[in-house]
Short mmCIF file of C-alpha atoms in Angstrom, two decimals:
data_model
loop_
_atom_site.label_atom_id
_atom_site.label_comp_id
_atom_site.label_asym_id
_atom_site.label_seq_id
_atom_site.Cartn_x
_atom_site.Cartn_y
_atom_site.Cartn_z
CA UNK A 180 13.17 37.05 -31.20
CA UNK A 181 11.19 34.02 -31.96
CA UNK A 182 13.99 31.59 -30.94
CA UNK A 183 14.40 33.50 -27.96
CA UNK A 184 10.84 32.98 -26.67
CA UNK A 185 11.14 29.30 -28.02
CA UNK A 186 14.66 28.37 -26.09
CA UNK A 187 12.85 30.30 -23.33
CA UNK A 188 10.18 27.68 -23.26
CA UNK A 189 12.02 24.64 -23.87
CA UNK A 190 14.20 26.09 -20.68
CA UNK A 191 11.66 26.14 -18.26
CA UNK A 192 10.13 23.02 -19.35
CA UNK A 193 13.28 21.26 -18.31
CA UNK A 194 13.99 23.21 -15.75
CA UNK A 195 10.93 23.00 -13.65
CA UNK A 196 8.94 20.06 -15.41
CA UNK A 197 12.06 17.21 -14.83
CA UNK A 198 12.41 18.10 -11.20
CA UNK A 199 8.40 18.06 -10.27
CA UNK A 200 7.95 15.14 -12.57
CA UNK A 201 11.27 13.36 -11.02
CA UNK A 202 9.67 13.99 -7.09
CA UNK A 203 6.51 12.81 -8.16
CA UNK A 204 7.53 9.86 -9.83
CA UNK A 205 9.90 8.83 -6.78
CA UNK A 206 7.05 9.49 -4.05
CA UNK A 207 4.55 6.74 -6.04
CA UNK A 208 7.61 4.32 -6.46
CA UNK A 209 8.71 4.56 -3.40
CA UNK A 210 5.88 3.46 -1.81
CA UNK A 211 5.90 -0.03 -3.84
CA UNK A 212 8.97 -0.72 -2.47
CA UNK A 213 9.89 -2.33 0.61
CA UNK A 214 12.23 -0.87 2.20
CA UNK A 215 12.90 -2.53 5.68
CA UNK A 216 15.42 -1.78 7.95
CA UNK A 217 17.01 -4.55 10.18
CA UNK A 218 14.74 -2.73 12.99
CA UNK A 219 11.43 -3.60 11.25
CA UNK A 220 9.40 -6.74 11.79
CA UNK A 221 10.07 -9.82 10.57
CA UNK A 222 7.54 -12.82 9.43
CA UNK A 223 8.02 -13.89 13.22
CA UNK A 224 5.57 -11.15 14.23
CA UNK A 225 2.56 -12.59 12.04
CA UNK A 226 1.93 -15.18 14.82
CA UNK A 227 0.95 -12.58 17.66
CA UNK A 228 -2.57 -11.29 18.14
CA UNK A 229 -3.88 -8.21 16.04
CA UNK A 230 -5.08 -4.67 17.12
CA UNK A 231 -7.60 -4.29 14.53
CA UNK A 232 -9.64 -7.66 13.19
CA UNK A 233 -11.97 -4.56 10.82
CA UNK A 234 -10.76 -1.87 9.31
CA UNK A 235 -11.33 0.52 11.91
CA UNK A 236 -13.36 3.81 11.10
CA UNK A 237 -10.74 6.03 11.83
CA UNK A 238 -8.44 4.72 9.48
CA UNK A 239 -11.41 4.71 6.80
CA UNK A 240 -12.53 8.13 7.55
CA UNK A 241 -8.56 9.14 7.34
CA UNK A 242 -8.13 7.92 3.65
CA UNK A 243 -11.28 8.93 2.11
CA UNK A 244 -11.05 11.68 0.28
CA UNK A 245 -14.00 13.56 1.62
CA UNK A 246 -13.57 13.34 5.04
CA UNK A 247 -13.78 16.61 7.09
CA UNK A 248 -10.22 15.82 8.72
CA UNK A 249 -7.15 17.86 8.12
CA UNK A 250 -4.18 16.34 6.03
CA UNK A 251 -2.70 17.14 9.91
CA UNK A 252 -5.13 14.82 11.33
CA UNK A 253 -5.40 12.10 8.80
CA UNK A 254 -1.22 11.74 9.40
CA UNK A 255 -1.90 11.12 12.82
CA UNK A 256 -4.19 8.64 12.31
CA UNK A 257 -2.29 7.05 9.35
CA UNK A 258 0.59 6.96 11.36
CA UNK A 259 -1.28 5.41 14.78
CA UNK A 260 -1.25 2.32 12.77
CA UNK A 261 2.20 2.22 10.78
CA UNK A 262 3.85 -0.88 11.86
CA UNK A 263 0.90 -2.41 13.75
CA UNK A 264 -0.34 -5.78 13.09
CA UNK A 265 -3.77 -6.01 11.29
CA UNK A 266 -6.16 -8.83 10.69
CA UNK A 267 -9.01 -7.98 7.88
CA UNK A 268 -10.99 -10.00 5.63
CA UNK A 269 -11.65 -8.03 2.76
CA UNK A 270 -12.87 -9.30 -1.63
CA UNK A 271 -9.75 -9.08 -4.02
CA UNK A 272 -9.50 -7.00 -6.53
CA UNK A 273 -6.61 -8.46 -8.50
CA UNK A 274 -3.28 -10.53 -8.13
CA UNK A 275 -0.02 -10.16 -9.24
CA UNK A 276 3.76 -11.44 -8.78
CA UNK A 277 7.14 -9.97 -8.73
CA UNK A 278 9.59 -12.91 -8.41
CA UNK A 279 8.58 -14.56 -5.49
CA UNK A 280 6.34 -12.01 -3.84
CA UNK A 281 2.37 -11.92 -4.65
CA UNK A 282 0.47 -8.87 -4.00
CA UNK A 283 -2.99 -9.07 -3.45
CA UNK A 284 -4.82 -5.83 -4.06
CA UNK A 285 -8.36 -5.75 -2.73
CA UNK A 286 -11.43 -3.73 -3.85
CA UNK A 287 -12.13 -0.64 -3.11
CA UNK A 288 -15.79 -1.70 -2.37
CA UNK A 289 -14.88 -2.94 0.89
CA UNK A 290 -14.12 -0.32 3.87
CA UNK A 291 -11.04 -0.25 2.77
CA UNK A 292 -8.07 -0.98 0.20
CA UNK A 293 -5.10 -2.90 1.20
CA UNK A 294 -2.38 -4.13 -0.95
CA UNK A 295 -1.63 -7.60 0.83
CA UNK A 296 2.35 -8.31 0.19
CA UNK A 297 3.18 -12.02 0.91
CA UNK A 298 6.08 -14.08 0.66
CA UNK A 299 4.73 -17.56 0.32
CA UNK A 300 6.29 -19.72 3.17
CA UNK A 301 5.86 -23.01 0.44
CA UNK A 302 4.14 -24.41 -2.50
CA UNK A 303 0.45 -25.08 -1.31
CA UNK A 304 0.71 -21.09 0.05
CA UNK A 305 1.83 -20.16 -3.60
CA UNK A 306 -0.99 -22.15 -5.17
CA UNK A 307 -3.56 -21.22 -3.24
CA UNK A 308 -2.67 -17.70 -3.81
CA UNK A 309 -2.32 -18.26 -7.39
CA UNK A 310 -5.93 -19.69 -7.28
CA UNK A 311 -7.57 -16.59 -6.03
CA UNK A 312 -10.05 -15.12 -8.10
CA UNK A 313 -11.14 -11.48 -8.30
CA UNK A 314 -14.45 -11.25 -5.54
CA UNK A 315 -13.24 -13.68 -3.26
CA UNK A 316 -12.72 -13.07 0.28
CA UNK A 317 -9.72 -13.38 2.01
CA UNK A 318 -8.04 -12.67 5.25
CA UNK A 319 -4.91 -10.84 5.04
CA UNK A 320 -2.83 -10.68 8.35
CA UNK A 321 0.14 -8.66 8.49
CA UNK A 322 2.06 -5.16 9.13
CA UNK A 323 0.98 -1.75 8.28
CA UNK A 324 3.92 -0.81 6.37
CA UNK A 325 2.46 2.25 4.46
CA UNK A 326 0.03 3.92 1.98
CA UNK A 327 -0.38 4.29 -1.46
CA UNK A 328 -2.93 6.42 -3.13
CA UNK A 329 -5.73 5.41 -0.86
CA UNK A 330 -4.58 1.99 0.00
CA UNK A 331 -3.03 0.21 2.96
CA UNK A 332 0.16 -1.53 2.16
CA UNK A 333 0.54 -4.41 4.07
CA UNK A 334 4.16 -6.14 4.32
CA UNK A 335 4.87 -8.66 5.76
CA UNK A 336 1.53 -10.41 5.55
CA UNK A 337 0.23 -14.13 5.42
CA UNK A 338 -3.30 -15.32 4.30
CA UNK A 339 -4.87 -16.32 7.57
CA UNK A 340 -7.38 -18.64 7.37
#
């Protein structure tokens, strides 16, 4: 009987722990990936004027966890500005690479989060990016291609000056 209750276990484990765990895992990936259709914009786009120079409230009030809007709501909002072209200056946070593309993740303290995506257009671009340091400011200037836990991903994007 003991084996019983213990294959029981193990059975439900696998059965409903790999799914959840699998849907879960693929929702947080899939948001680090960009995954751009031929209809999405291009670096060409960077050059026109923004809607938003700040983070606007809205947006702020949408991602905060303790906002009094619905999840119903805060889609709306979050999706008013999917694929819109943003200008804000905001402190990093931290740097990384993956191959040629730097992400610049800013802090929290700001309004706002954004993970800044850019594909450096030469060297000096590179360098200067690779020269950041965590607290200073920069302007990141590109699409709203998504969120992530909080944070605005931002791809395509250029460091405006």
């Amino acid at each position: 009987m003991k084996l019983f209750w213990k294959s029981l276990f193990w059975i439900v484990v696998v059965g409903l722990g790999l799914p959840v765990f699998g849907s879960l895992l693929g929702l947080i990936l899939s948001s680090f990936i960009d995954a751009q259709g031929s209809g999405s914009p291009g670096k060409e786009v960077l050059d026109d004027a923004p809607i938003s120079t700040t983070p606007p409230d809205d947006l702020v009030n949408a991602l905060s966890f303790f906002s009094g809007l619905t999840e119903v709501q805060k889609s709306e909002i979050k999706d008013s500005y999917r694929g819109k072209l943003v200008k804000w200056k905001l402190p990093v946070w931290d740097v990384s690479q993956r191959n040629e593309e730097f992400v610049i993740q800013t802090s929290s303290q700001g309004k706002i989060a954004i993970f800044c995506k850019i594909l450096p257009s030469d060297d000096n671009e590179a360098k200067r990016i690779r020269q950041l340091a965590a607290g200073d400011l920069i302007t990141c200037k590109g699409i709203v291609s998504g969120y992530t836990l909080g944070n605005v991903n931002i791809s395509p994007a250029k460091l405006a000056d």
